[in-house]
Short mmCIF file of C-alpha atoms and ligand atoms in Angstrom, two decimals:
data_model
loop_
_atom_site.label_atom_id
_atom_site.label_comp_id
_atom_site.label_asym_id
_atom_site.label_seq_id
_atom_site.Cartn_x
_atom_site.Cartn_y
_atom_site.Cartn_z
CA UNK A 1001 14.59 -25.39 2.26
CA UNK A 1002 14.72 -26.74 5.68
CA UNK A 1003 12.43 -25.41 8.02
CA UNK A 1004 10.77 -23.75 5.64
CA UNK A 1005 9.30 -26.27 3.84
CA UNK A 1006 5.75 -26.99 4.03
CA UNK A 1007 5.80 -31.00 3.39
CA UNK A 1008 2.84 -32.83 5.43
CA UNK A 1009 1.29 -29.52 6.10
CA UNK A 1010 -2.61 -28.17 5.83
CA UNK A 1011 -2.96 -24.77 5.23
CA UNK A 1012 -6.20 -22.77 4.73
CA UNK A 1013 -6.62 -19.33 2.74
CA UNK A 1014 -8.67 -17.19 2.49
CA UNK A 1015 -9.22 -15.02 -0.62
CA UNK A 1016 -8.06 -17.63 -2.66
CA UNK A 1017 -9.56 -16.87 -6.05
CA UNK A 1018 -7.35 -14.10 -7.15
CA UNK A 1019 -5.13 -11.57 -6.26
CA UNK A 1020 -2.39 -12.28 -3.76
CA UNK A 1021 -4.54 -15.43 -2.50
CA UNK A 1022 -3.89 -16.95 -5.60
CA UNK A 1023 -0.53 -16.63 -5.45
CA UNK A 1024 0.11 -18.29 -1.81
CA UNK A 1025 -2.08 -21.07 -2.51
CA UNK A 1026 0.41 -21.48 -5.33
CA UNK A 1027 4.01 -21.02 -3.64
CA UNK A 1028 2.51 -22.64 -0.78
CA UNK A 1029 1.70 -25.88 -2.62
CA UNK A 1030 4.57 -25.59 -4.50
CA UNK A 1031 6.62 -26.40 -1.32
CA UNK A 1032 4.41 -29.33 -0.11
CA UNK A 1033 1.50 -27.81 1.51
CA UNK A 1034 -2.05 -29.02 1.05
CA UNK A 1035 -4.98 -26.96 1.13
CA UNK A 1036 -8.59 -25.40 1.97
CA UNK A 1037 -9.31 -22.52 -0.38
CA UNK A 1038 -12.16 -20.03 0.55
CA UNK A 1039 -13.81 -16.77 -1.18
CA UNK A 1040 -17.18 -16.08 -2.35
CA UNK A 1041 -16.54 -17.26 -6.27
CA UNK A 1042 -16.59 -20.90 -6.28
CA UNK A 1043 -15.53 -21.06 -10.10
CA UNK A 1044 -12.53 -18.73 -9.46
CA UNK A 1045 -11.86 -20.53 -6.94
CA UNK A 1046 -12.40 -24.63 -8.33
CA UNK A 1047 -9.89 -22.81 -11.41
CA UNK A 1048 -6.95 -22.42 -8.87
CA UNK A 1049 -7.58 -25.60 -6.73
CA UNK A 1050 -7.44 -27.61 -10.24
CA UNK A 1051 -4.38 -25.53 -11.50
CA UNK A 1052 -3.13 -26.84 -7.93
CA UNK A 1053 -4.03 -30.30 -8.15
CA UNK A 1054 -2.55 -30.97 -11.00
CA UNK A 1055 0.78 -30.48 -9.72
CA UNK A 1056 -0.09 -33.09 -7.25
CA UNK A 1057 -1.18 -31.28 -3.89
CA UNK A 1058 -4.46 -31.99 -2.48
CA UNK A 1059 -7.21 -29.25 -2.70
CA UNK A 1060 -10.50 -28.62 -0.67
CA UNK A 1061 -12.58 -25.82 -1.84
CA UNK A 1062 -15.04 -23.93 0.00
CA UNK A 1063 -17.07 -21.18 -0.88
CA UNK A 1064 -17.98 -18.59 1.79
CA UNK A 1065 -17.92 -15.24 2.31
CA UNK A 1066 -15.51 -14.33 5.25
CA UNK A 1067 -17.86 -11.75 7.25
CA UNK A 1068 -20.50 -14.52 7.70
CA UNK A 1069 -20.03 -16.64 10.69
CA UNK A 1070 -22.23 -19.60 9.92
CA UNK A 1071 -19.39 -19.64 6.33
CA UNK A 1072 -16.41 -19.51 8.25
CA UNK A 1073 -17.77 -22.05 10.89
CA UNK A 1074 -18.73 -24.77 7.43
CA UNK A 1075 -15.43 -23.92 5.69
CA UNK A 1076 -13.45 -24.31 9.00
CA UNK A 1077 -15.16 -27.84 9.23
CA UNK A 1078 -14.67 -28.92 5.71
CA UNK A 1079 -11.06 -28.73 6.13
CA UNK A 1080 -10.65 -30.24 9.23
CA UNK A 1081 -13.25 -32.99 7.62
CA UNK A 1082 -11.31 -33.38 4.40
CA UNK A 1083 -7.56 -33.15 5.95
CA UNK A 1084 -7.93 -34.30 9.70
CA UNK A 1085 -5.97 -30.90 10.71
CA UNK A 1086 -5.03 -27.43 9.67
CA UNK A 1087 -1.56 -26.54 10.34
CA UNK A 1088 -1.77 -22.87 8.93
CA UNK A 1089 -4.31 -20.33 8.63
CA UNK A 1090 -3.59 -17.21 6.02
CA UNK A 1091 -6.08 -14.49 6.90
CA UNK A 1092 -5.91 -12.68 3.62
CA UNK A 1093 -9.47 -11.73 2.18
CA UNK A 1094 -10.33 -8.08 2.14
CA UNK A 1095 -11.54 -5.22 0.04
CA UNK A 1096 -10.39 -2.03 -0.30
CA UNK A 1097 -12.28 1.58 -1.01
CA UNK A 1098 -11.04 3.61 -4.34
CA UNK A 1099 -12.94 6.35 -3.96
CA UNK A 1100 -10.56 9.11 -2.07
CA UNK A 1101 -13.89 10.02 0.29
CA UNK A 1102 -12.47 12.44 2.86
CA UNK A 1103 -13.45 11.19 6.46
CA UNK A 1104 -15.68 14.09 7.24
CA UNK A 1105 -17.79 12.07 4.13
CA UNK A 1106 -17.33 8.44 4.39
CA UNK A 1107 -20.58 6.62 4.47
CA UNK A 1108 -21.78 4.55 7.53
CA UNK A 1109 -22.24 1.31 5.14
CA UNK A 1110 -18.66 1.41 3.61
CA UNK A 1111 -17.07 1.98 6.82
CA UNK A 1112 -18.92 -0.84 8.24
CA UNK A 1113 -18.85 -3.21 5.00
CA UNK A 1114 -14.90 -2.84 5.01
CA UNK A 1115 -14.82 -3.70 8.91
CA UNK A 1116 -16.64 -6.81 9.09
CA UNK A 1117 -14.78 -8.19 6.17
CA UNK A 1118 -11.01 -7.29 6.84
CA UNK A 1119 -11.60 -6.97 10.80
CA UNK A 1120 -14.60 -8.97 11.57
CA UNK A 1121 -13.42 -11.97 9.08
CA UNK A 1122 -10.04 -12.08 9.73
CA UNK A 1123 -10.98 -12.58 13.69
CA UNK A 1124 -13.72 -15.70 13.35
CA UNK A 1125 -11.62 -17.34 10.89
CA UNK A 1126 -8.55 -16.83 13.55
CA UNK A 1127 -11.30 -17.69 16.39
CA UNK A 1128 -12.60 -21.07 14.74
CA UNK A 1129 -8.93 -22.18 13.15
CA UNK A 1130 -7.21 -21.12 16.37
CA UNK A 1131 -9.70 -23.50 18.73
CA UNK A 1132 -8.74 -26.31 16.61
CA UNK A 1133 -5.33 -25.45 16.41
CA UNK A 1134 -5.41 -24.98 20.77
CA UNK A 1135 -6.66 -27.94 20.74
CA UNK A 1136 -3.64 -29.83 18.82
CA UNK A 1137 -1.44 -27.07 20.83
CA UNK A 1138 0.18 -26.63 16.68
CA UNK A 1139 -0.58 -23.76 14.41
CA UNK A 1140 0.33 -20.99 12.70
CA UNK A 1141 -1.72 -17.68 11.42
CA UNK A 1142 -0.65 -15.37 8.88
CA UNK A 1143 -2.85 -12.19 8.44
CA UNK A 1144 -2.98 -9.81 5.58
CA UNK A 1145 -2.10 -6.71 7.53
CA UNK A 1146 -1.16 -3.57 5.64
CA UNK A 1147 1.30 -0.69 5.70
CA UNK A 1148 -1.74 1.34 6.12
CA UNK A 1149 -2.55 -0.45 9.29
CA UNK A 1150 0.27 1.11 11.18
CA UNK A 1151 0.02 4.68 10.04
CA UNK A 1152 -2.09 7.35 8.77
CA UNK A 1153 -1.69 7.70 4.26
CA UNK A 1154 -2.58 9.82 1.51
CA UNK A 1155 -5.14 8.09 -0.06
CA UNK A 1156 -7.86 8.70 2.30
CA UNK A 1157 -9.23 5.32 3.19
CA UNK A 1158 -10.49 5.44 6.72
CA UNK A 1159 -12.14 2.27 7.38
CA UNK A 1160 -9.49 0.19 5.70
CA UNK A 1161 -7.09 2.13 7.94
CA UNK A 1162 -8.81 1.98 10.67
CA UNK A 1163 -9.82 -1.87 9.71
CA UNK A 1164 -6.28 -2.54 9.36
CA UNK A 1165 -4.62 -1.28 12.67
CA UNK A 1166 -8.04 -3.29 13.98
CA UNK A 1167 -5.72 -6.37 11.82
CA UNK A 1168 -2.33 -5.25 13.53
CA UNK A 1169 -3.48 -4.91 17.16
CA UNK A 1170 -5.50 -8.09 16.97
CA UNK A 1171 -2.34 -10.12 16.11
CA UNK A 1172 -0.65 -9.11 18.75
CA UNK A 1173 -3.25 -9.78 21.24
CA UNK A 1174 -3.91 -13.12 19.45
CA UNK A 1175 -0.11 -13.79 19.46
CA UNK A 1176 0.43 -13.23 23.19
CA UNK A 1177 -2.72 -15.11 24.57
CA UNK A 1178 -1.72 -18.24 22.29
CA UNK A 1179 1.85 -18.32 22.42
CA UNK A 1180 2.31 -20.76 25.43
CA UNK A 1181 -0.54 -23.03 23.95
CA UNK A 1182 1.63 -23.52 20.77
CA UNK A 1183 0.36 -21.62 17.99
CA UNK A 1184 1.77 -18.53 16.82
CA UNK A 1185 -0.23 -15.53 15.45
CA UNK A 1186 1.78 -12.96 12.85
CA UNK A 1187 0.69 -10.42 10.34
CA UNK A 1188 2.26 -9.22 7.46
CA UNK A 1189 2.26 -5.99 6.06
CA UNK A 1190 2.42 -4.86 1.91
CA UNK A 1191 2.65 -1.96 0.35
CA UNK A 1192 1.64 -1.63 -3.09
CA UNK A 1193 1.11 -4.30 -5.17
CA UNK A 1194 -0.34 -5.16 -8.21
CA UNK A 1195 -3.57 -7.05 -8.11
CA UNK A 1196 -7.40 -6.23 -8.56
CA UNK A 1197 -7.43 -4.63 -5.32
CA UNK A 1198 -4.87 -2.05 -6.70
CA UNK A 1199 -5.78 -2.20 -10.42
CA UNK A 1200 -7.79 0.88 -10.55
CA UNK A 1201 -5.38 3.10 -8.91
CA UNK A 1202 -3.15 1.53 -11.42
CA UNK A 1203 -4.25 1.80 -14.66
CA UNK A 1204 -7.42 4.35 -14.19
CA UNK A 1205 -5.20 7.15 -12.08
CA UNK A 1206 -1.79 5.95 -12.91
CA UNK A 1207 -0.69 5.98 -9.41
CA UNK A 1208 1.67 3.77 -9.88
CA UNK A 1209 4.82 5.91 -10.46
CA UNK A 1210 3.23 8.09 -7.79
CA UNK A 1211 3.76 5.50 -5.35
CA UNK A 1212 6.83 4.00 -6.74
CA UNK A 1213 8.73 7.91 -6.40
CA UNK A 1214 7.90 7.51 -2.71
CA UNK A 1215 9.30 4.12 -1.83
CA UNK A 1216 12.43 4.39 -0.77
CA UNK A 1217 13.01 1.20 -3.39
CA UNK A 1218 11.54 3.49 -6.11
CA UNK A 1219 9.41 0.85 -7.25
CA UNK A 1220 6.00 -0.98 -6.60
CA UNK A 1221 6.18 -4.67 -5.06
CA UNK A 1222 5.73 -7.89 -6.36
CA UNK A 1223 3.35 -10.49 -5.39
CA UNK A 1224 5.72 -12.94 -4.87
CA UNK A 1225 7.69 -10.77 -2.81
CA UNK A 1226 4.67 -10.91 -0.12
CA UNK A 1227 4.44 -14.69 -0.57
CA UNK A 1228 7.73 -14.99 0.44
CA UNK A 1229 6.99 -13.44 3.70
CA UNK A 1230 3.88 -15.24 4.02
CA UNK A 1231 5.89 -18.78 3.84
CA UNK A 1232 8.46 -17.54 6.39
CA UNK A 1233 5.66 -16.47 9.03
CA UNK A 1234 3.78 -20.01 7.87
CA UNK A 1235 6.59 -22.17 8.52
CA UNK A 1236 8.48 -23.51 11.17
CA UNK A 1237 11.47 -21.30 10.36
CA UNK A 1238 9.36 -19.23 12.16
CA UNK A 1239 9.26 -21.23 15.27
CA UNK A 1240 10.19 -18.33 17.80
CA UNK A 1241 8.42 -15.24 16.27
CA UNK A 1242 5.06 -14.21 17.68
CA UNK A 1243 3.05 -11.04 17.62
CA UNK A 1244 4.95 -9.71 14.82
CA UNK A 1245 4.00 -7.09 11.98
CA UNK A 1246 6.23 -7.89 8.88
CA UNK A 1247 5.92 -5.41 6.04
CA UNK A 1248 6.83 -6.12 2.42
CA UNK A 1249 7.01 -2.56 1.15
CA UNK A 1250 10.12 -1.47 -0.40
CA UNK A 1251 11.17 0.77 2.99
CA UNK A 1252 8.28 2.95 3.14
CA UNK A 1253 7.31 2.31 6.62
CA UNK A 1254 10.82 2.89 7.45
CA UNK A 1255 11.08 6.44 5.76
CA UNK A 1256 8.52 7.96 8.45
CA UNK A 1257 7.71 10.36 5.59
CA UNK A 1258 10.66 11.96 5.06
CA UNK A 1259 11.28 9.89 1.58
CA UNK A 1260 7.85 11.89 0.14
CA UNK A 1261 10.07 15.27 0.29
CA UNK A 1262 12.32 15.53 -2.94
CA UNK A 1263 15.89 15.47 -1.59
CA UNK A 1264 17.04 18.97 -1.15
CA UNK A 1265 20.63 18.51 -1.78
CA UNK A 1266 20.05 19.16 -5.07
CA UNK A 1267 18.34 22.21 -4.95
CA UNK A 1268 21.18 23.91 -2.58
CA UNK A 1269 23.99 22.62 -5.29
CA UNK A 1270 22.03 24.29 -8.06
CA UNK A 1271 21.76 27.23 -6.43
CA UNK A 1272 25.20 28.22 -5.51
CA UNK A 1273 26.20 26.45 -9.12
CA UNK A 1274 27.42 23.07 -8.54
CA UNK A 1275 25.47 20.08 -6.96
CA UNK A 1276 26.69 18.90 -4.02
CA UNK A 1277 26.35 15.09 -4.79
CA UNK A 1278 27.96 15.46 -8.45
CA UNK A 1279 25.28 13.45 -10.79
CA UNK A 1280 23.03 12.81 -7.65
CA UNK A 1281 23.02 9.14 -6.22
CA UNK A 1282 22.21 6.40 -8.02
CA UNK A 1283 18.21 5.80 -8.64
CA UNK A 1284 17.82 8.75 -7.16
CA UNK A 1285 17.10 11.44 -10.07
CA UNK A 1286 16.70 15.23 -9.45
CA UNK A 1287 13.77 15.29 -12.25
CA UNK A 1288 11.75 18.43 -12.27
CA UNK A 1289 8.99 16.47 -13.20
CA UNK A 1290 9.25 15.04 -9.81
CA UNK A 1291 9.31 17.65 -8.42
CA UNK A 1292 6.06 19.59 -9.81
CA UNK A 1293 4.22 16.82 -9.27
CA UNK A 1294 5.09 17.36 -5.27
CA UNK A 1295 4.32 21.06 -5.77
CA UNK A 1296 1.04 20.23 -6.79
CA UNK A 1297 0.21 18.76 -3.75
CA UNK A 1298 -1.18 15.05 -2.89
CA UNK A 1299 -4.10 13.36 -4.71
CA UNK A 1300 -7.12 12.82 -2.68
CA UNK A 1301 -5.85 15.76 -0.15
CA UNK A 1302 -4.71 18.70 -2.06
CA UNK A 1303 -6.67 17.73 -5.02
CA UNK A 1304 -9.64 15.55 -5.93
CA UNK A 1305 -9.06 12.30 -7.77
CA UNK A 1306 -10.39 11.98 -10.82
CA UNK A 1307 -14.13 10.45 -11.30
CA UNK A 1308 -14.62 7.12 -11.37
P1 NAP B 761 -7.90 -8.68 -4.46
O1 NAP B 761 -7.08 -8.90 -5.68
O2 NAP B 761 -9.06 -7.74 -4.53
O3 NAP B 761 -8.37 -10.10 -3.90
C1 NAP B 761 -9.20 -10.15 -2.75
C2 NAP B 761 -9.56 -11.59 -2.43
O4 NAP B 761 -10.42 -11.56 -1.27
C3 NAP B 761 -10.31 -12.27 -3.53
O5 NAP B 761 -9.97 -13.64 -3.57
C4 NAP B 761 -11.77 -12.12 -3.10
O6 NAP B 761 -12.51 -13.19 -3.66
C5 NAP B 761 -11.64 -12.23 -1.59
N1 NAP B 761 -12.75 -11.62 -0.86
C6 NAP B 761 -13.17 -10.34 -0.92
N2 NAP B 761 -14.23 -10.17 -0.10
C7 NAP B 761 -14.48 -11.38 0.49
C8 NAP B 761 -15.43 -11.84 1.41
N3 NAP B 761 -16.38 -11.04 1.92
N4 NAP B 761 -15.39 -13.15 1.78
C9 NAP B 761 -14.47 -13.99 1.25
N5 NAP B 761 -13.52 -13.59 0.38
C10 NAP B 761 -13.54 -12.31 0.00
O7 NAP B 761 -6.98 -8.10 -3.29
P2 NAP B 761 -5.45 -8.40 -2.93
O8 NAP B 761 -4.65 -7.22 -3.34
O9 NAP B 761 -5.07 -9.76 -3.38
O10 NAP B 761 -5.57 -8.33 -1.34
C11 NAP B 761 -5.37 -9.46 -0.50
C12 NAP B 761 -5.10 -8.93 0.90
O11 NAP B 761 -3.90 -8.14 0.88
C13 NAP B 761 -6.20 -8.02 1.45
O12 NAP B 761 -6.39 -8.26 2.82
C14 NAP B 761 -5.63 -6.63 1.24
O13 NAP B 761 -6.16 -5.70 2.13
C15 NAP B 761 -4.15 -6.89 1.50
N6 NAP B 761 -3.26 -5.88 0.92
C16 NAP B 761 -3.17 -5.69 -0.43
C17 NAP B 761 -2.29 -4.72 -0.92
C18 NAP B 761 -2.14 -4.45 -2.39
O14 NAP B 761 -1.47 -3.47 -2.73
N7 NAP B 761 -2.69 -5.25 -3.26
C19 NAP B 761 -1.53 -3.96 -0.04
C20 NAP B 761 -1.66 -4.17 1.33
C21 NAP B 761 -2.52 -5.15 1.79
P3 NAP B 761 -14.09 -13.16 -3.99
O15 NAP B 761 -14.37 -11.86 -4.68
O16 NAP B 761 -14.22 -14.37 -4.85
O17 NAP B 761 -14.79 -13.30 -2.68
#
């Protein structure tokens, strides 16, 4: 493992209770980090710490809600209290907005809900952990960016866009005012995963193989996948990265659109008679069902979502 081992650390995260929380606190104990585990359910939240403990790691748990600055400033303190030090901060709580509102009708009171919890929060719990960490001249921060922070999407979300590039553009700021002063301030970026955030686009719209046909990997991520990139950015292996955006989402970033299109190579070989990539490539399948459900336009944009 090398430098990429966690041993002796303290790291603090926030959204702890479920979802992709959850599953840092794990892989991050897993390779020797303690930890301070935030969210607003204390019981969701005492069930991972004692899942944690038990494999020997030592667990402070703090209930707060991440938008509230007198929270952040008494979780912040139990840590330090409890631990002497944080050594990492992962800025991951958020929420999300199913809905599919078009801008032109998104509500004052979402759009400002969604801010001060995945702008607002991720900044004081960056501002509080990063004096301390000044202070020691040590520290890194990880926060929960998204793909949608660096580009416009389909799925008509404008304050967690919006929230998000809020995310990206912070951590670079954050990265380049701290860097000389010793701690280091990346984001990382997923694409789809599977967690409650996610779960209704899941399993009430079925968007899944919507959004796996237009990954370039043809496929949704995995959790794990993101902790992985969460432990790199965490660790010292690290040690020279700053400012960085680093997104987890099977090359859809990358595919600046293009990969939504169905490839058209196949159309021009059936029309004169004979493809022109015999059999197609591999994972990539000329299905017509594919390709109606591109002809009937984009969820959300072309068409309402279903209710509810
Ligand atoms: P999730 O399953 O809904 O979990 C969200 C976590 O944040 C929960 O632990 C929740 O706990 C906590 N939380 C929500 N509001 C909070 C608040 N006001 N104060 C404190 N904690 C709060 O979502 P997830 O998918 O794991 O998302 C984690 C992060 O990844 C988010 O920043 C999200 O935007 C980002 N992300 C997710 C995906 C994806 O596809 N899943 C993709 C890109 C980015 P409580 O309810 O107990 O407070």
């Amino acid at each position: 493992m090398g430098a990429f081992e966690l041993n002796g650390k303290v790291a603090l995260i926030t959204g702890a209770s479920y979802g992709l929380g959850e599953v840092f606190a794990h892989r991050m104990a897993d390779i020797g980090a303690d930890l301070v585990l935030t969210a607003r359910s204390a019981e969701m939240l005492e069930g991972v710490a004692s899942a944690i403990r038990a494999k020997g790691r030592k667990v402070t748990v703090a209930a707060g809600d991440v938008s509230v600055e007198d929270d952040v400033r008494r979780v912040v303190a139990a840590g330090v209290k409890d631990h002497g030090k944080i050594d990492i901060l992962v800025n991951n709580a958020g929420i999300s907005d199913m809905r599919g509102l078009t801008s032109e009708n998104y509500d004052t009171e979402t759009f400002n809900r969604i801010f001060a919890v995945d702008a607002l929060g991720v900044f004081l719990y960056a501002r509080e952990v990063g004096r301390h960490m000044l202070e020691r001249r040590s520290g890194s921060i990880v926060n929960i960016c998204s793909i949608m922070g660096s580009g416009a999407n389909e799925l008509n979300v404008i304050a967690y866009t919006a929230a998000k590039g809020a995310v990206r553009n912070l951590t670079q700021q954050l990265g380049c005012e701290w860097a000389d002063r010793g701690v280091r301030v990346n984001a990382v970026s997923p694409g789809f995963i599977a967690t409650e955030m996610t779960r209704a686009a899941i399993e009430g719209l079925g968007m899944a193989d919507y959004i796996a046909s237009r990954t370039p990997m043809r496929r949704i991520g995995d959790a794990d996948e993101v902790a992985n990139a969460v432990i790199f950015l965490a660790s010292d292996a690290s040690s020279y990265i700053t400012g960085h955006d680093l997104l987890v989402d099977g090359g859809t970033n990358a595919s600046n659109g293009t990969f939504q299109v169905r490839p058209g190579h196949f159309d021009w070989g059936a029309m004169i008679g004979k493809p022109v990539i015999p059999g197609g490539y591999e994972g990539m399948v000329p299905l017509p069902e594919r390709f109606s459900l591109w002809a009937a336009g984009i969820p959300g944009v072309h068409y309402e979502l279903p209710a509810g």
